């Protein structure tokens, strides 16, 4: 993979203004109880409110609590709390981990917010990706359906997704545009500004609070025009002028060296590939990359190719984008996937979802020969304008192999710059830091290591180590005008897992069982005893799944039965056998026997029936 | 990650000699039966043998059969068969896949070789990595314990590993050195040559056969001295001079652009890091990277640091390497891990295994604070001189996060060139191809897509597409002097899985059950019926694991019991209930009910006891 080192115009000076204070108060715990958990306090008492506003000298601390996104990729959610007013930023989910089998996704734990849900004045959404909006249908209801402020595209996506949750309350969304400001409650003011990311209408928020401005760019990258000028850099400068107390910085790609690849560069390379292709082109990318898709459509029009969109999520996103005017295709350019075969191969470009090798995607159906309208041809050109999301390496490899068997020309980001990620890389982060000059830096969106890499970056341009704050999920931070303290107070942020219709009902014990069952399977022993004598009445039944193919293991089955009889036979003969004791004997002795025989540890589930 | 573009001396001309023939015989199936499965034919009948030797005009085809390593990374094994003589190359295993839960590893399927095991004249091992030697304890016995030819380090590793398999026959290994030749049987001659890889004593083999020379480099990379001269290039030139009929080329890193990073470059960067470190250094790498470890020890000696090796596999490998003279540490440099704390931090370097985040490694114990002698300190410098093996991304991230929480200075290959992979990258492969000028190229060691990328590389320097052969595992290839044909004959290469003591006893059905159990768990329904009436005798027992936490789901439990009673109640009342029919009713109806209630599909296991 080539270095992502591109030239850029440096707009920000290298120097940093000195921060006003880097003292770290030794202990502010004493004040924290004052602001914790104030229950059902409401904010709409004008007299009290005015008094409080008058007091907003900034001496009372602002509470900042990240609920997710600081120790993982995903589950982004945090809140600010001043007196009895709360503003939440984002409500994302996280995709499951290797050690959470069967789980659909993990959502932020809001148990600490529920008792003070009346205090929630606003939920601010930075953009429409699921790691920022995915948990809304689960969380808005329990939080009393607070008002949501979201940019246009995110609003449309939230509303579309709502259809899948008929029982969740209809969200109350106020659409906000860049440059708008909103006064929220008595203490906060929101100032929305545009940032570049891989979905349209991404925005950053500058939240003015009694103690200073808290700036969160959401997910962002720097993008540049052909001359290397950074888009929307004026927005960053505008926010910088307001003065930044704390900058919550997306550090997903902090460990990626150099400057980001520009979208223009990606489009140029894609255009070259598209020109070179002699027959049909199938291009796959993320379904939310509306801007890139829109540019590809323009290139297709130049090359006189029709464009068909394949995959439900991309089609739906395109519908939204068209309604919002984000995609402007000429009459006749877009054709349905059914029409593809009516056109000559050299006149067709198919854009499809499924770049991650998702087993149920439209692209996988094409590759597996199961698509109703599209079959791969040797003469096709397949282009992956996408990266591999960590964890999907194996499935993307299978997909690519499946394509390479049928198609000669396959291109991916390893072979050329035909994808740019959505997150600012190290040099770009430095540019932003130099421009914003925050008093405190809080790297967010990323694993702990990424956050320490971001701290190193910041230190390399003169930010003091003590002014870079690395709270974990659930750490309560107390912010005053002259101090940012990570307290010892900890909010519960344990996993809340969504599995089918269940939210939070899958606990660690269930997951542990799933992992055990996946490893060595299980054996059920059904032993029927005579209630009066404690003797075995019939041949023990044995059911096993995932352990060994029992039909091929008759001898082992016989030995298990012999062992079971032996265990019961050695018990003193009497009425009312202690079933729990007997079960523990089965678990231990049959477990040991099977381990000795197979070096596997299936779960042993004894059932004792007394008749 | 920076571009791996380093200058190099070009020794090979860009032109290629024309290949003698690129015809592809339309159908050679008729001749294949002649060489298939000749059963227990033995080779030691001199009269017949001489006759055959006289006939070795090269008109009879040589069979080449890859048994593994062509559709995956790992499980490397292939064989050549001419008349009644067989030579096997490598016997590796593959680590388990996501869809093979609980499996230890996957070994090559030798069912096609067992009937003709008497014909096996030699097993040639290219180097001592487990993906090339790991299956030997399982396969040598069933194949009649044929003679093994292996380089020094591989021999030592095979013999060490033998201790774990007391029931496997002791392998009969002949140690071979670079430059040696061995006549094998009547038809083959082996010529061993040195290649660069990440374990010492790696070798390539040129097998002279009646139809031409088959060259296999095993795993290899090009490595260079400070001036850019390629090590052992004379060996490649020597083999090229013999003439290469088919070149079996390691294409693991064919999709990695540019030239490889040299080990000298890596060592230089490591030396800089080591010099910079003010206190203790903990460096982690692969335990088989003896050469790099040896160089690091030399650097440590320069810097007056003691070296402690942590982790059983690395200590054992070092013992072997010392015995073989591959590591030459001065008296007193190497200290035991127990002694580390007797020395000042600035005088200590710990080299450890566990770079992949393996949960039971010595490194993980250090990071988790469970190591008996080593605790991480804030002042430590931790260096990952390793890459992330695909599939280990998540565990390496956890490990890195755990370190970043305790240590300020953490370096990995993303931040600087402190690791070089073991496989030749695209530009280096071109250099070898230009030098070797093979008539046929067979890219091996890699997924299908990697092999097509290798084909593109070859075509870019003038090799004809038809002369690049992409057989799959099990494809029988018939090689004659003027043709290389992938026939339609297919050898069984289905997965043979090792799970505990079982080899091949875990079949797809068992894995499918494990995957199902991991997804949604299972529910056992135990229903006791009166044999005479078919009526339920007692409250049905329900056991569930991995589905839902039943203790919190009493209402669901009651509903299941009610459903079970309902199903039995609706049956006509009679003697001898059809248990299979009743079970299928339970599976369907309880399964549907649970899906409706939870959107999960646990495995339903009904047990019917008639008393």
PDB file of N, CA, C and O in Angstrom, chain B residues 470-521:
ATOM      1  N   UNK B 470      -2.967 -22.376 -12.681  1.00  0.00           N
ATOM      2  CA  UNK B 470      -3.608 -22.151 -11.390  1.00  0.00           C
ATOM      3  C   UNK B 470      -4.456 -23.355 -10.963  1.00  0.00           C
ATOM      4  O   UNK B 470      -5.683 -23.255 -10.863  1.00  0.00           O
ATOM      5  N   UNK B 471      -3.809 -24.491 -10.718  1.00  0.00           N
ATOM      6  CA  UNK B 471      -4.602 -25.619 -10.228  1.00  0.00           C
ATOM      7  C   UNK B 471      -5.120 -25.314  -8.825  1.00  0.00           C
ATOM      8  O   UNK B 471      -4.560 -24.465  -8.127  1.00  0.00           O
ATOM      9  N   UNK B 472      -6.187 -25.976  -8.430  1.00  0.00           N
ATOM     10  CA  UNK B 472      -6.664 -25.892  -7.051  1.00  0.00           C
ATOM     11  C   UNK B 472      -6.139 -27.092  -6.271  1.00  0.00           C
ATOM     12  O   UNK B 472      -5.591 -28.031  -6.854  1.00  0.00           O
ATOM     13  N   UNK B 473      -6.328 -27.063  -4.967  1.00  0.00           N
ATOM     14  CA  UNK B 473      -5.993 -28.238  -4.154  1.00  0.00           C
ATOM     15  C   UNK B 473      -6.671 -29.464  -4.756  1.00  0.00           C
ATOM     16  O   UNK B 473      -7.861 -29.431  -5.067  1.00  0.00           O
ATOM     17  N   UNK B 474      -5.924 -30.522  -4.932  1.00  0.00           N
ATOM     18  CA  UNK B 474      -6.511 -31.776  -5.397  1.00  0.00           C
ATOM     19  C   UNK B 474      -6.589 -31.919  -6.902  1.00  0.00           C
ATOM     20  O   UNK B 474      -6.924 -32.992  -7.399  1.00  0.00           O
ATOM     21  N   UNK B 475      -6.290 -30.857  -7.638  1.00  0.00           N
ATOM     22  CA  UNK B 475      -6.294 -30.973  -9.101  1.00  0.00           C
ATOM     23  C   UNK B 475      -5.082 -31.786  -9.539  1.00  0.00           C
ATOM     24  O   UNK B 475      -3.941 -31.450  -9.220  1.00  0.00           O
ATOM     25  N   UNK B 476      -5.320 -32.838 -10.291  1.00  0.00           N
ATOM     26  CA  UNK B 476      -4.219 -33.637 -10.800  1.00  0.00           C
ATOM     27  C   UNK B 476      -3.676 -32.975 -12.064  1.00  0.00           C
ATOM     28  O   UNK B 476      -4.421 -32.724 -13.005  1.00  0.00           O
ATOM     29  N   UNK B 477      -2.386 -32.639 -12.033  1.00  0.00           N
ATOM     30  CA  UNK B 477      -1.769 -32.010 -13.199  1.00  0.00           C
ATOM     31  C   UNK B 477      -0.872 -33.039 -13.875  1.00  0.00           C
ATOM     32  O   UNK B 477      -0.103 -33.739 -13.205  1.00  0.00           O
ATOM     33  N   UNK B 478      -0.974 -33.142 -15.198  1.00  0.00           N
ATOM     34  CA  UNK B 478      -0.122 -34.054 -15.960  1.00  0.00           C
ATOM     35  C   UNK B 478       0.896 -33.211 -16.714  1.00  0.00           C
ATOM     36  O   UNK B 478       0.532 -32.361 -17.527  1.00  0.00           O
ATOM     37  N   UNK B 479       2.175 -33.483 -16.414  1.00  0.00           N
ATOM     38  CA  UNK B 479       3.241 -32.671 -16.988  1.00  0.00           C
ATOM     39  C   UNK B 479       4.051 -33.524 -17.958  1.00  0.00           C
ATOM     40  O   UNK B 479       4.568 -34.579 -17.575  1.00  0.00           O
ATOM     41  N   UNK B 480       4.133 -33.079 -19.196  1.00  0.00           N
ATOM     42  CA  UNK B 480       5.035 -33.720 -20.136  1.00  0.00           C
ATOM     43  C   UNK B 480       5.996 -32.656 -20.642  1.00  0.00           C
ATOM     44  O   UNK B 480       5.822 -31.473 -20.355  1.00  0.00           O
ATOM     45  N   UNK B 481       6.995 -33.118 -21.426  1.00  0.00           N
ATOM     46  CA  UNK B 481       8.012 -32.151 -21.842  1.00  0.00           C
ATOM     47  C   UNK B 481       7.417 -30.950 -22.539  1.00  0.00           C
ATOM     48  O   UNK B 481       7.913 -29.843 -22.410  1.00  0.00           O
ATOM     49  N   UNK B 482       6.322 -31.169 -23.261  1.00  0.00           N
ATOM     50  CA  UNK B 482       5.778 -30.031 -23.997  1.00  0.00           C
ATOM     51  C   UNK B 482       4.370 -29.636 -23.578  1.00  0.00           C
ATOM     52  O   UNK B 482       3.693 -28.920 -24.306  1.00  0.00           O
ATOM     53  N   UNK B 483       3.962 -30.087 -22.417  1.00  0.00           N
ATOM     54  CA  UNK B 483       2.636 -29.660 -21.979  1.00  0.00           C
ATOM     55  C   UNK B 483       2.450 -29.786 -20.470  1.00  0.00           C
ATOM     56  O   UNK B 483       2.976 -30.701 -19.841  1.00  0.00           O
ATOM     57  N   UNK B 484       1.710 -28.848 -19.909  1.00  0.00           N
ATOM     58  CA  UNK B 484       1.346 -28.852 -18.494  1.00  0.00           C
ATOM     59  C   UNK B 484      -0.165 -28.768 -18.470  1.00  0.00           C
ATOM     60  O   UNK B 484      -0.747 -27.734 -18.775  1.00  0.00           O
ATOM     61  N   UNK B 485      -0.795 -29.908 -18.133  1.00  0.00           N
ATOM     62  CA  UNK B 485      -2.242 -29.941 -18.209  1.00  0.00           C
ATOM     63  C   UNK B 485      -2.867 -30.116 -16.834  1.00  0.00           C
ATOM     64  O   UNK B 485      -2.509 -31.036 -16.098  1.00  0.00           O
ATOM     65  N   UNK B 486      -3.814 -29.240 -16.515  1.00  0.00           N
ATOM     66  CA  UNK B 486      -4.615 -29.463 -15.307  1.00  0.00           C
ATOM     67  C   UNK B 486      -5.790 -30.316 -15.754  1.00  0.00           C
ATOM     68  O   UNK B 486      -6.638 -29.869 -16.519  1.00  0.00           O
ATOM     69  N   UNK B 487      -5.803 -31.574 -15.305  1.00  0.00           N
ATOM     70  CA  UNK B 487      -6.842 -32.484 -15.787  1.00  0.00           C
ATOM     71  C   UNK B 487      -8.122 -32.283 -14.996  1.00  0.00           C
ATOM     72  O   UNK B 487      -8.176 -31.487 -14.066  1.00  0.00           O
ATOM     73  N   UNK B 488      -9.125 -33.042 -15.374  1.00  0.00           N
ATOM     74  CA  UNK B 488     -10.383 -32.972 -14.617  1.00  0.00           C
ATOM     75  C   UNK B 488     -10.364 -33.943 -13.439  1.00  0.00           C
ATOM     76  O   UNK B 488     -11.295 -33.968 -12.645  1.00  0.00           O
ATOM     77  N   UNK B 489      -9.304 -34.728 -13.334  1.00  0.00           N
ATOM     78  CA  UNK B 489      -9.214 -35.658 -12.205  1.00  0.00           C
ATOM     79  C   UNK B 489      -8.992 -34.875 -10.918  1.00  0.00           C
ATOM     80  O   UNK B 489      -8.178 -33.951 -10.872  1.00  0.00           O
ATOM     81  N   UNK B 490      -9.717 -35.249  -9.905  1.00  0.00           N
ATOM     82  CA  UNK B 490      -9.710 -34.478  -8.662  1.00  0.00           C
ATOM     83  C   UNK B 490      -9.468 -35.428  -7.487  1.00  0.00           C
ATOM     84  O   UNK B 490     -10.180 -36.409  -7.316  1.00  0.00           O
ATOM     85  N   UNK B 491      -8.448 -35.122  -6.701  1.00  0.00           N
ATOM     86  CA  UNK B 491      -8.136 -35.893  -5.499  1.00  0.00           C
ATOM     87  C   UNK B 491      -8.929 -35.306  -4.332  1.00  0.00           C
ATOM     88  O   UNK B 491      -9.124 -34.102  -4.274  1.00  0.00           O
ATOM     89  N   UNK B 492      -9.378 -36.160  -3.424  1.00  0.00           N
ATOM     90  CA  UNK B 492     -10.132 -35.678  -2.260  1.00  0.00           C
ATOM     91  C   UNK B 492      -9.211 -34.858  -1.357  1.00  0.00           C
ATOM     92  O   UNK B 492      -8.223 -35.371  -0.836  1.00  0.00           O
ATOM     93  N   UNK B 493      -9.527 -33.575  -1.196  1.00  0.00           N
ATOM     94  CA  UNK B 493      -8.741 -32.743  -0.278  1.00  0.00           C
ATOM     95  C   UNK B 493      -9.643 -32.098   0.769  1.00  0.00           C
ATOM     96  O   UNK B 493      -9.350 -31.033   1.287  1.00  0.00           O
ATOM     97  N   UNK B 494     -10.776 -32.776   1.040  1.00  0.00           N
ATOM     98  CA  UNK B 494     -11.669 -32.205   2.049  1.00  0.00           C
ATOM     99  C   UNK B 494     -10.938 -32.100   3.382  1.00  0.00           C
ATOM    100  O   UNK B 494      -9.985 -32.831   3.647  1.00  0.00           O
ATOM    101  N   UNK B 495     -11.398 -31.166   4.200  1.00  0.00           N
ATOM    102  CA  UNK B 495     -10.760 -30.882   5.490  1.00  0.00           C
ATOM    103  C   UNK B 495     -10.606 -32.139   6.347  1.00  0.00           C
ATOM    104  O   UNK B 495     -11.550 -32.899   6.537  1.00  0.00           O
ATOM    105  N   UNK B 496      -9.406 -32.333   6.875  1.00  0.00           N
ATOM    106  CA  UNK B 496      -9.211 -33.309   7.950  1.00  0.00           C
ATOM    107  C   UNK B 496      -8.866 -32.479   9.178  1.00  0.00           C
ATOM    108  O   UNK B 496      -7.850 -31.783   9.203  1.00  0.00           O
ATOM    109  N   UNK B 497      -9.750 -32.510  10.155  1.00  0.00           N
ATOM    110  CA  UNK B 497      -9.588 -31.610  11.298  1.00  0.00           C
ATOM    111  C   UNK B 497      -9.049 -32.348  12.512  1.00  0.00           C
ATOM    112  O   UNK B 497      -9.448 -33.477  12.788  1.00  0.00           O
ATOM    113  N   UNK B 498      -8.144 -31.683  13.199  1.00  0.00           N
ATOM    114  CA  UNK B 498      -7.607 -32.226  14.438  1.00  0.00           C
ATOM    115  C   UNK B 498      -8.283 -31.483  15.582  1.00  0.00           C
ATOM    116  O   UNK B 498      -8.281 -30.261  15.620  1.00  0.00           O
ATOM    117  N   UNK B 499      -8.911 -32.251  16.470  1.00  0.00           N
ATOM    118  CA  UNK B 499      -9.582 -31.651  17.620  1.00  0.00           C
ATOM    119  C   UNK B 499      -9.258 -32.525  18.816  1.00  0.00           C
ATOM    120  O   UNK B 499      -9.781 -33.632  18.947  1.00  0.00           O
ATOM    121  N   UNK B 500      -8.382 -32.036  19.671  1.00  0.00           N
ATOM    122  CA  UNK B 500      -7.944 -32.858  20.793  1.00  0.00           C
ATOM    123  C   UNK B 500      -7.252 -34.095  20.260  1.00  0.00           C
ATOM    124  O   UNK B 500      -6.372 -34.003  19.398  1.00  0.00           O
ATOM    125  N   UNK B 501      -7.669 -35.260  20.734  1.00  0.00           N
ATOM    126  CA  UNK B 501      -7.047 -36.496  20.270  1.00  0.00           C
ATOM    127  C   UNK B 501      -7.638 -36.973  18.954  1.00  0.00           C
ATOM    128  O   UNK B 501      -7.131 -37.899  18.334  1.00  0.00           O
ATOM    129  N   UNK B 502      -8.734 -36.373  18.547  1.00  0.00           N
ATOM    130  CA  UNK B 502      -9.404 -36.847  17.345  1.00  0.00           C
ATOM    131  C   UNK B 502      -8.794 -36.271  16.086  1.00  0.00           C
ATOM    132  O   UNK B 502      -8.545 -35.073  16.008  1.00  0.00           O
ATOM    133  N   UNK B 503      -8.544 -37.118  15.114  1.00  0.00           N
ATOM    134  CA  UNK B 503      -8.059 -36.662  13.814  1.00  0.00           C
ATOM    135  C   UNK B 503      -9.089 -37.077  12.784  1.00  0.00           C
ATOM    136  O   UNK B 503      -9.298 -38.266  12.550  1.00  0.00           O
ATOM    137  N   UNK B 504      -9.760 -36.128  12.206  1.00  0.00           N
ATOM    138  CA  UNK B 504     -10.734 -36.431  11.158  1.00  0.00           C
ATOM    139  C   UNK B 504     -12.077 -36.905  11.665  1.00  0.00           C
ATOM    140  O   UNK B 504     -12.953 -37.234  10.879  1.00  0.00           O
ATOM    141  N   UNK B 505     -12.269 -36.926  13.014  1.00  0.00           N
ATOM    142  CA  UNK B 505     -13.570 -37.395  13.509  1.00  0.00           C
ATOM    143  C   UNK B 505     -14.571 -36.249  13.665  1.00  0.00           C
ATOM    144  O   UNK B 505     -15.735 -36.495  13.934  1.00  0.00           O
ATOM    145  N   UNK B 506     -14.109 -35.016  13.533  1.00  0.00           N
ATOM    146  CA  UNK B 506     -15.051 -33.900  13.557  1.00  0.00           C
ATOM    147  C   UNK B 506     -15.451 -33.625  12.118  1.00  0.00           C
ATOM    148  O   UNK B 506     -14.640 -33.240  11.292  1.00  0.00           O
ATOM    149  N   UNK B 507     -16.716 -33.882  11.849  1.00  0.00           N
ATOM    150  CA  UNK B 507     -17.176 -33.703  10.483  1.00  0.00           C
ATOM    151  C   UNK B 507     -18.021 -32.454  10.388  1.00  0.00           C
ATOM    152  O   UNK B 507     -18.318 -31.799  11.375  1.00  0.00           O
ATOM    153  N   UNK B 508     -18.449 -32.161   9.170  1.00  0.00           N
ATOM    154  CA  UNK B 508     -19.193 -30.930   8.934  1.00  0.00           C
ATOM    155  C   UNK B 508     -20.426 -30.843   9.833  1.00  0.00           C
ATOM    156  O   UNK B 508     -20.766 -29.777  10.332  1.00  0.00           O
ATOM    157  N   UNK B 509     -21.068 -31.973  10.085  1.00  0.00           N
ATOM    158  CA  UNK B 509     -22.289 -31.925  10.892  1.00  0.00           C
ATOM    159  C   UNK B 509     -21.991 -31.446  12.310  1.00  0.00           C
ATOM    160  O   UNK B 509     -22.753 -30.676  12.905  1.00  0.00           O
ATOM    161  N   UNK B 510     -20.850 -31.874  12.847  1.00  0.00           N
ATOM    162  CA  UNK B 510     -20.470 -31.452  14.203  1.00  0.00           C
ATOM    163  C   UNK B 510     -20.161 -29.951  14.213  1.00  0.00           C
ATOM    164  O   UNK B 510     -20.579 -29.214  15.105  1.00  0.00           O
ATOM    165  N   UNK B 511     -19.453 -29.482  13.180  1.00  0.00           N
ATOM    166  CA  UNK B 511     -19.130 -28.057  13.106  1.00  0.00           C
ATOM    167  C   UNK B 511     -20.384 -27.210  12.943  1.00  0.00           C
ATOM    168  O   UNK B 511     -20.502 -26.140  13.530  1.00  0.00           O
ATOM    169  N   UNK B 512     -21.309 -27.713  12.135  1.00  0.00           N
ATOM    170  CA  UNK B 512     -22.548 -26.965  11.910  1.00  0.00           C
ATOM    171  C   UNK B 512     -23.286 -26.793  13.245  1.00  0.00           C
ATOM    172  O   UNK B 512     -23.784 -25.730  13.570  1.00  0.00           O
ATOM    173  N   UNK B 513     -23.313 -27.886  14.017  1.00  0.00           N
ATOM    174  CA  UNK B 513     -23.944 -27.807  15.337  1.00  0.00           C
ATOM    175  C   UNK B 513     -23.232 -26.804  16.231  1.00  0.00           C
ATOM    176  O   UNK B 513     -23.860 -26.020  16.936  1.00  0.00           O
ATOM    177  N   UNK B 514     -21.896 -26.815  16.205  1.00  0.00           N
ATOM    178  CA  UNK B 514     -21.166 -25.852  17.035  1.00  0.00           C
ATOM    179  C   UNK B 514     -21.510 -24.419  16.643  1.00  0.00           C
ATOM    180  O   UNK B 514     -21.676 -23.554  17.494  1.00  0.00           O
ATOM    181  N   UNK B 515     -21.578 -24.189  15.315  1.00  0.00           N
ATOM    182  CA  UNK B 515     -21.898 -22.825  14.873  1.00  0.00           C
ATOM    183  C   UNK B 515     -23.297 -22.425  15.316  1.00  0.00           C
ATOM    184  O   UNK B 515     -23.530 -21.307  15.765  1.00  0.00           O
ATOM    185  N   UNK B 516     -24.251 -23.376  15.195  1.00  0.00           N
ATOM    186  CA  UNK B 516     -25.628 -23.094  15.619  1.00  0.00           C
ATOM    187  C   UNK B 516     -25.689 -22.817  17.116  1.00  0.00           C
ATOM    188  O   UNK B 516     -26.356 -21.890  17.566  1.00  0.00           O
ATOM    189  N   UNK B 517     -24.996 -23.662  17.875  1.00  0.00           N
ATOM    190  CA  UNK B 517     -25.003 -23.510  19.334  1.00  0.00           C
ATOM    191  C   UNK B 517     -24.394 -22.168  19.735  1.00  0.00           C
ATOM    192  O   UNK B 517     -24.862 -21.517  20.670  1.00  0.00           O
ATOM    193  N   UNK B 518     -23.350 -21.746  19.011  1.00  0.00           N
ATOM    194  CA  UNK B 518     -22.700 -20.478  19.331  1.00  0.00           C
ATOM    195  C   UNK B 518     -23.624 -19.308  19.034  1.00  0.00           C
ATOM    196  O   UNK B 518     -23.562 -18.271  19.684  1.00  0.00           O
ATOM    197  N   UNK B 519     -24.479 -19.473  18.045  1.00  0.00           N
ATOM    198  CA  UNK B 519     -25.331 -18.376  17.606  1.00  0.00           C
ATOM    199  C   UNK B 519     -26.468 -18.116  18.600  1.00  0.00           C
ATOM    200  O   UNK B 519     -26.607 -17.014  19.105  1.00  0.00           O
ATOM    201  N   UNK B 520     -27.236 -19.148  18.897  1.00  0.00           N
ATOM    202  CA  UNK B 520     -28.445 -18.938  19.719  1.00  0.00           C
ATOM    203  C   UNK B 520     -28.616 -19.971  20.824  1.00  0.00           C
ATOM    204  O   UNK B 520     -29.678 -20.032  21.442  1.00  0.00           O
ATOM    205  N   UNK B 521     -27.606 -20.810  21.060  1.00  0.00           N
ATOM    206  CA  UNK B 521     -27.700 -21.761  22.160  1.00  0.00           C
ATOM    207  C   UNK B 521     -28.697 -22.882  21.903  1.00  0.00           C
ATOM    208  O   UNK B 521     -29.038 -23.164  20.752  1.00  0.00           O
TER     209      UNK B 521
END
